[in-house]
Coordinates of C-alpha atoms in Angstrom, one line a residue:
X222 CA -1.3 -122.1 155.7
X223 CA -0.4 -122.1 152.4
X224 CA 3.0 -120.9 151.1
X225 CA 3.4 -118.4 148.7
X226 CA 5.0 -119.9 145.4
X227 CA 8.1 -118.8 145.0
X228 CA 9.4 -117.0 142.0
X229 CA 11.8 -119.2 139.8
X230 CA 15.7 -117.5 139.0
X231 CA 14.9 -117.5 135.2
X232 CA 11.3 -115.6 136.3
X233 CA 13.1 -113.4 138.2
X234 CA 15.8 -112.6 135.9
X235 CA 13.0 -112.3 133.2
X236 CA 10.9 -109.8 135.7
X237 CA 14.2 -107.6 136.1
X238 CA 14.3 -107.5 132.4
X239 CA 11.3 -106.1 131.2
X240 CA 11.6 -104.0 134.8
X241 CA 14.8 -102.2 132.8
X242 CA 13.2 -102.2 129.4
X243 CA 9.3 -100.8 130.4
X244 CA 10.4 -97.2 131.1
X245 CA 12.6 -96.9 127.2
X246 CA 9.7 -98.4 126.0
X247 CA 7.2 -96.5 127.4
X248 CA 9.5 -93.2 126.6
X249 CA 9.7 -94.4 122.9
X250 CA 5.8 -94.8 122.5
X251 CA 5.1 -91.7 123.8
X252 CA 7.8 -89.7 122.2
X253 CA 7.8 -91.9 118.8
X254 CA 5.2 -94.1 118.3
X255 CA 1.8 -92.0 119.4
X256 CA 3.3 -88.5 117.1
X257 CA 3.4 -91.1 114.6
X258 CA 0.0 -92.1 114.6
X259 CA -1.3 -88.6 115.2
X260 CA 0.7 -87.8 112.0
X261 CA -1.1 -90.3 110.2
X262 CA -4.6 -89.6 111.5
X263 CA -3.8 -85.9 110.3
X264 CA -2.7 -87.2 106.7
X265 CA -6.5 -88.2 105.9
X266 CA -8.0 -84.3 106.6
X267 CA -7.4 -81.8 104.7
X268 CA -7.5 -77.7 105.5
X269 CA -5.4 -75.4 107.7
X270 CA -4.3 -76.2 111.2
X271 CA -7.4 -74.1 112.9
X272 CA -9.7 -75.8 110.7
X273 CA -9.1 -79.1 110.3
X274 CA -11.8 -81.8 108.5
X275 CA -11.7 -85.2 107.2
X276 CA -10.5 -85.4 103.5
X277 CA -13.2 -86.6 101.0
X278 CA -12.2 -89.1 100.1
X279 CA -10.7 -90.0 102.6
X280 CA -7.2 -91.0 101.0
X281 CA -7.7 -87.9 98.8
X282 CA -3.8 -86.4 99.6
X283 CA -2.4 -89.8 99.1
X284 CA -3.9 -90.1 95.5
X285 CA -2.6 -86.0 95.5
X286 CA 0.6 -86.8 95.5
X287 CA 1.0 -88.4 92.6
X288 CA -0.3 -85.7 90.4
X289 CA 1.5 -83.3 92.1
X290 CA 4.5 -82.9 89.3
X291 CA 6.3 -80.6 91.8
X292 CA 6.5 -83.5 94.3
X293 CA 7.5 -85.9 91.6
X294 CA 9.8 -83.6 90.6
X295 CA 11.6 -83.9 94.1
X296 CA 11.3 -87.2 94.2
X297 CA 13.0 -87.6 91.2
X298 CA 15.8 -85.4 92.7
X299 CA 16.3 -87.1 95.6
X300 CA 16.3 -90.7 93.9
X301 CA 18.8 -88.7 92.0
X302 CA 21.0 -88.1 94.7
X303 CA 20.6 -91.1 96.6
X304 CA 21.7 -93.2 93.3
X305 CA 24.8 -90.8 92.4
X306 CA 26.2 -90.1 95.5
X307 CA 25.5 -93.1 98.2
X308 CA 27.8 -95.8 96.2
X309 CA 30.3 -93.1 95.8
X310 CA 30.6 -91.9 99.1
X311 CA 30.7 -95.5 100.5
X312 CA 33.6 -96.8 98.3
X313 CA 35.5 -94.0 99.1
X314 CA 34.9 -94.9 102.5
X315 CA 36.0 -98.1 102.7
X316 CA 38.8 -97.4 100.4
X317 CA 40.0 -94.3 102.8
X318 CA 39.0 -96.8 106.0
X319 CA 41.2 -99.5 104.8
X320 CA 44.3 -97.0 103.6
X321 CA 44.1 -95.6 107.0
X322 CA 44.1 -98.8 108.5
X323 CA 47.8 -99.8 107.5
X324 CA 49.4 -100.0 111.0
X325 CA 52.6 -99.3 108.8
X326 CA 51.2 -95.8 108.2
X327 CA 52.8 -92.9 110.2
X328 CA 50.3 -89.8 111.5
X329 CA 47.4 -92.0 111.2
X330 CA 45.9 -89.9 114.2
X331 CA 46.3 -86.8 111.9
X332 CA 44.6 -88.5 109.1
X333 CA 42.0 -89.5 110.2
X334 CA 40.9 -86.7 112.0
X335 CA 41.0 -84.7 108.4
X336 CA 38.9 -86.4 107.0
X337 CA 36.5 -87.2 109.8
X338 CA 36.5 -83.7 110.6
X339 CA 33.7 -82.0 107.8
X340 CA 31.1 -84.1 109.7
X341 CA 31.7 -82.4 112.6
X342 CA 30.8 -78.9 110.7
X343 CA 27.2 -77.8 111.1
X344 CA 24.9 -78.5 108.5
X345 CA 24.4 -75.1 107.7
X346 CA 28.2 -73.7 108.0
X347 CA 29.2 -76.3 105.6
X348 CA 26.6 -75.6 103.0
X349 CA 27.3 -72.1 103.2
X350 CA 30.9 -72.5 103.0
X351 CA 30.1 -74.3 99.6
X352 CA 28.0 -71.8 98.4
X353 CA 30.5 -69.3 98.4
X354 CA 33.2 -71.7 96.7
X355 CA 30.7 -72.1 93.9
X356 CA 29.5 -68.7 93.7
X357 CA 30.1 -66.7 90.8
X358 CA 32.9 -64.6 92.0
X359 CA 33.6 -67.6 94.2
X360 CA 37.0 -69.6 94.6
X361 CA 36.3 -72.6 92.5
X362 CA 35.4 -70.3 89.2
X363 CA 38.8 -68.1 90.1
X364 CA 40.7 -71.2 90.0
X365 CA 39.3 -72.9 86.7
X366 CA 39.3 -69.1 84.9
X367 CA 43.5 -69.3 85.7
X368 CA 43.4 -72.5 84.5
X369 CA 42.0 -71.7 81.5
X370 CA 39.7 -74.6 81.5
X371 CA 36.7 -71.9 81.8
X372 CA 36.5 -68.9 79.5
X373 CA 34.7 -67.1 81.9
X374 CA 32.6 -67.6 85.1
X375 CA 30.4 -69.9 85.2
X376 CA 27.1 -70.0 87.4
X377 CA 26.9 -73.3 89.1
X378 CA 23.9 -72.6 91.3
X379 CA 21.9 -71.3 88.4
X380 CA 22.2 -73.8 86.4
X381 CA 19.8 -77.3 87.0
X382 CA 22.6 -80.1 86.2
X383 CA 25.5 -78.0 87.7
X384 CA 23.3 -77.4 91.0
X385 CA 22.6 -80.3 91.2
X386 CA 26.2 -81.8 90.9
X387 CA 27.3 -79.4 93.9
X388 CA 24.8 -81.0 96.2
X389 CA 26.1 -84.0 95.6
X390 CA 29.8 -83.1 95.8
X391 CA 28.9 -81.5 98.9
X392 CA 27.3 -84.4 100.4
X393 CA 30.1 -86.6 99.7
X394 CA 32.6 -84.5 101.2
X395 CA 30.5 -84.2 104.1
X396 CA 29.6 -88.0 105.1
X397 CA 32.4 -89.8 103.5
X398 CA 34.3 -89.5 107.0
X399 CA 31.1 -90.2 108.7
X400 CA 30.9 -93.8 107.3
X401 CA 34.7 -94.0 107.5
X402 CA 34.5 -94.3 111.4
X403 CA 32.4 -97.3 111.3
X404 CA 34.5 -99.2 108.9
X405 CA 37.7 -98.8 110.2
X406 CA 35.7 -99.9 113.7
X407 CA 35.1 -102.9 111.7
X408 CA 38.7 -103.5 110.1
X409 CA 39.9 -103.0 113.2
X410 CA 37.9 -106.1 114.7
X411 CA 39.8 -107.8 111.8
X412 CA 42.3 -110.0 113.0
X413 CA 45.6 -109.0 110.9
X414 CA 46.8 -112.9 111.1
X415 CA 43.9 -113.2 108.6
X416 CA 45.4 -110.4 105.9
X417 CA 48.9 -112.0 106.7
X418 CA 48.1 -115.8 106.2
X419 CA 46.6 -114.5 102.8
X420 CA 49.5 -112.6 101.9
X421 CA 51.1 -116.0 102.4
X422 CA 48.8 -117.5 100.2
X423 CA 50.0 -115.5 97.4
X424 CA 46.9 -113.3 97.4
X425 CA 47.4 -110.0 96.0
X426 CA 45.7 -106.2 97.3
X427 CA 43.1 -106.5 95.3
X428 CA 42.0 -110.2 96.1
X429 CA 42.8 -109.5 100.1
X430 CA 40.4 -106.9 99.8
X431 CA 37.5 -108.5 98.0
X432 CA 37.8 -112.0 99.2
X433 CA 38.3 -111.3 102.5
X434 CA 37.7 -107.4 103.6
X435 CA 34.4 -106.9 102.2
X436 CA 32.9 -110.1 103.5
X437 CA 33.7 -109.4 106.9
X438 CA 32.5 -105.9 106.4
X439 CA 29.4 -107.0 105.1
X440 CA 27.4 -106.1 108.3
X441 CA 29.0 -102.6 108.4
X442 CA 28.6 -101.7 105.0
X443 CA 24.6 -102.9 105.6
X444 CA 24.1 -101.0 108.3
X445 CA 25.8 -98.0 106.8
X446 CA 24.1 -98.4 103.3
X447 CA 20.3 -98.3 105.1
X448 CA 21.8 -95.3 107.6
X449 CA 22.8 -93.4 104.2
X450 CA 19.7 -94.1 102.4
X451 CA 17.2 -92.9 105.3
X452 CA 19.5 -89.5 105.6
X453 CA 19.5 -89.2 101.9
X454 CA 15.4 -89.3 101.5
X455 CA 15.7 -86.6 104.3
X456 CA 17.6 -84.7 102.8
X457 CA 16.3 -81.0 103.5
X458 CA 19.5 -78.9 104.6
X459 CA 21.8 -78.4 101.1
X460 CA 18.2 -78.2 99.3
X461 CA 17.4 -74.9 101.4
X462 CA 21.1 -73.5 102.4
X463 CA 22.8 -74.4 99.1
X464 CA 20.1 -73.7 96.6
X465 CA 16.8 -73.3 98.2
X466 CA 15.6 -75.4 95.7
X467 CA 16.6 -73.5 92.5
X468 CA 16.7 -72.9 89.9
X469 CA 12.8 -73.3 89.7
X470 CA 12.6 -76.0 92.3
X471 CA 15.1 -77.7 89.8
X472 CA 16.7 -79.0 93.2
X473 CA 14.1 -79.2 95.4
X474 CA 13.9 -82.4 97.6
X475 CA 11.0 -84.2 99.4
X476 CA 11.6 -83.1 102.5
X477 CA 12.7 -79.5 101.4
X478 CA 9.3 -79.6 99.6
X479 CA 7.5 -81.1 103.1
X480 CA 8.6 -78.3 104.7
X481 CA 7.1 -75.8 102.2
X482 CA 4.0 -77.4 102.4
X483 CA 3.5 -77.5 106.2
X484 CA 5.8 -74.3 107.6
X485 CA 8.0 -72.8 104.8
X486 CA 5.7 -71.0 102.7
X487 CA 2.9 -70.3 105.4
X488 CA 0.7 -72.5 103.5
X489 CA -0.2 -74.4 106.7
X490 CA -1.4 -78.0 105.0
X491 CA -0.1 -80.0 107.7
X492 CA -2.7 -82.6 106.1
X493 CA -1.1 -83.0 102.9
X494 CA 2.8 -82.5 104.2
X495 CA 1.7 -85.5 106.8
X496 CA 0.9 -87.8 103.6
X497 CA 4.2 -87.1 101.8
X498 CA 5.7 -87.8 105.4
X499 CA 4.3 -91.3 105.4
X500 CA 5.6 -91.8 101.4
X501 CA 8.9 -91.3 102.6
X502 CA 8.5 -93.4 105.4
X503 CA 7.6 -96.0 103.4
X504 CA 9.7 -95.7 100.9
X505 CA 12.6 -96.0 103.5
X506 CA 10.7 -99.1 105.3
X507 CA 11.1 -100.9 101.6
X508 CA 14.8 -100.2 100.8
X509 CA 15.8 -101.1 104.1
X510 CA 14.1 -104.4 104.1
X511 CA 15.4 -104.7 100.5
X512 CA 19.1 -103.9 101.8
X513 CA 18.8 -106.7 105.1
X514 CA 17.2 -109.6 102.6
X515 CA 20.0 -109.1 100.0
X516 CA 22.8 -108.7 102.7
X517 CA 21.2 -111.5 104.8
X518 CA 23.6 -114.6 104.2
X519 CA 21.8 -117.3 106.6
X520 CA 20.6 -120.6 105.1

């Protein structure tokens, strides 16, 4: 008779690996994968969710987009955001990340809980808390008025620029602690014998900080830079609880403006909201490849 061939160890070990990884990836296509190419299917028809045919042509709400000027406009916004309010909110956390990483520093606990704790705040708590500072009658006009550095009180909300400049002040307060986290994780990996043969050295803050902190944050500050881009060209919760868009859609960002499309304004185009879907998809793909190829440092 002939014996059964057995299995090798690196066979078996190889078996037992796919054997832990086929139910996550089965999970992941169904859950993932097949909505997203359902989504895409439903980007090339147009008409409303009981009536749904295949666009003519058949890339008709792709070429849409692009005359749509309300959709460029909050495309333009949310470029706008991402470019103001990204770099910001990452220096200032790896400038908080690295103050609160002085082992010198007493109530460090304290600290950093305060200003990890607005990301704990619900999306829509926080942006209605700012809504009432910058109100009207709100706190931040009562302050400046005392101050005498307004005459009066100013509409912030109602105005494009100055609506515009709360989202992003809000935003920043919000995520700033958010990326903190992960960069004092990675200072923390930092062996201090490294900051202290420097010091040494004669290196000063500043050069102990850019010759030696930032390239070993590299990775972190990657990962956290794609992370904040893809939220960022999501944005949808300040556009609706902060300003719903106003004035005029002066606000308005691509996902806020999705939303309309498909749900928020019971137009039902689920066709048309599924194509901008895929833009911003893309668009994310791209940057993200953009940040790994100019943060990738192998030969």
């Amino acid at each position: 008779m002939k014996q059964k061939k057995r299995m090798t160890l690196l066979q078996k070990q190889s078996a037992a690996g796919w054997g832990f990884l086929l139910p996550g990836t089965i999970l992941i296509a169904i859950t993932a994968f097949w909505p997203m190419i359902q989504a895409f299917i439903m980007s090339l028809q147009t008409g409303s969710s009981a009536n749904m045919a295949w666009a003519e042509p058949i890339f008709n709400n792709y070429t849409r987009m692009f005359q749509d000027k309300l959709f460029l406009r909050s495309v333009g916004n949310t470029f706008l955001y991402l470019i103001i309010q990204v770099p910001i909110m990452l220096i200032l956390a790896i400038l908080l990340a690295q103050l609160l990483n002085n082992k010198h520093l007493r109530f460090k606990g304290l600290f950093r809980t305060c200003v990890f704790l607005p990301c704990a705040i619900s999306l829509v708590s926080y942006s209605i808390i700012f809504k009432s500072l910058f109100a009207t009658e709100g706190l931040i006009n009562t302050i400046l008025v005392n101050l005498h550095i307004l005459q009066e009180n100013y509409n912030f909300l109602g105005n494009a620029a100055s609506a515009k400049a709360v989202i992003i002040i809000a935003l920043i307060w919000r995520w700033t602690g958010y990326n903190m986290v992960f960069y004092l994780a990675g200072l923390q990996n930092i062996e201090y014998s490294v900051y202290e043969a420097a010091k040494i050295d004669g290196a000063n803050g500043w050069k102990t900080f850019w010759k030696i902190t930032v390239p070993l944050l590299k990775p972190t500050i990657i990962m956290t830079f794609i992370m904040s881009i893809n939220g960022t060209l999501q944005l949808y919760d300040e556009s609706v609880n902060l300003t719903n868009g106003g004035p005029a859609n002066a606000t308005i960002t691509m996902s806020h403006y999705i939303y309309n499309n498909s749900l928020g304004q019971g137009v039902a185009n689920f066709g048309y909201a599924c194509a901008m879907s895929f833009f911003v998809f893309i668009v994310v793909g791209i940057l993200a490849l953009i940040n790994m190829k100019v943060g990738d440092t192998r030969d």
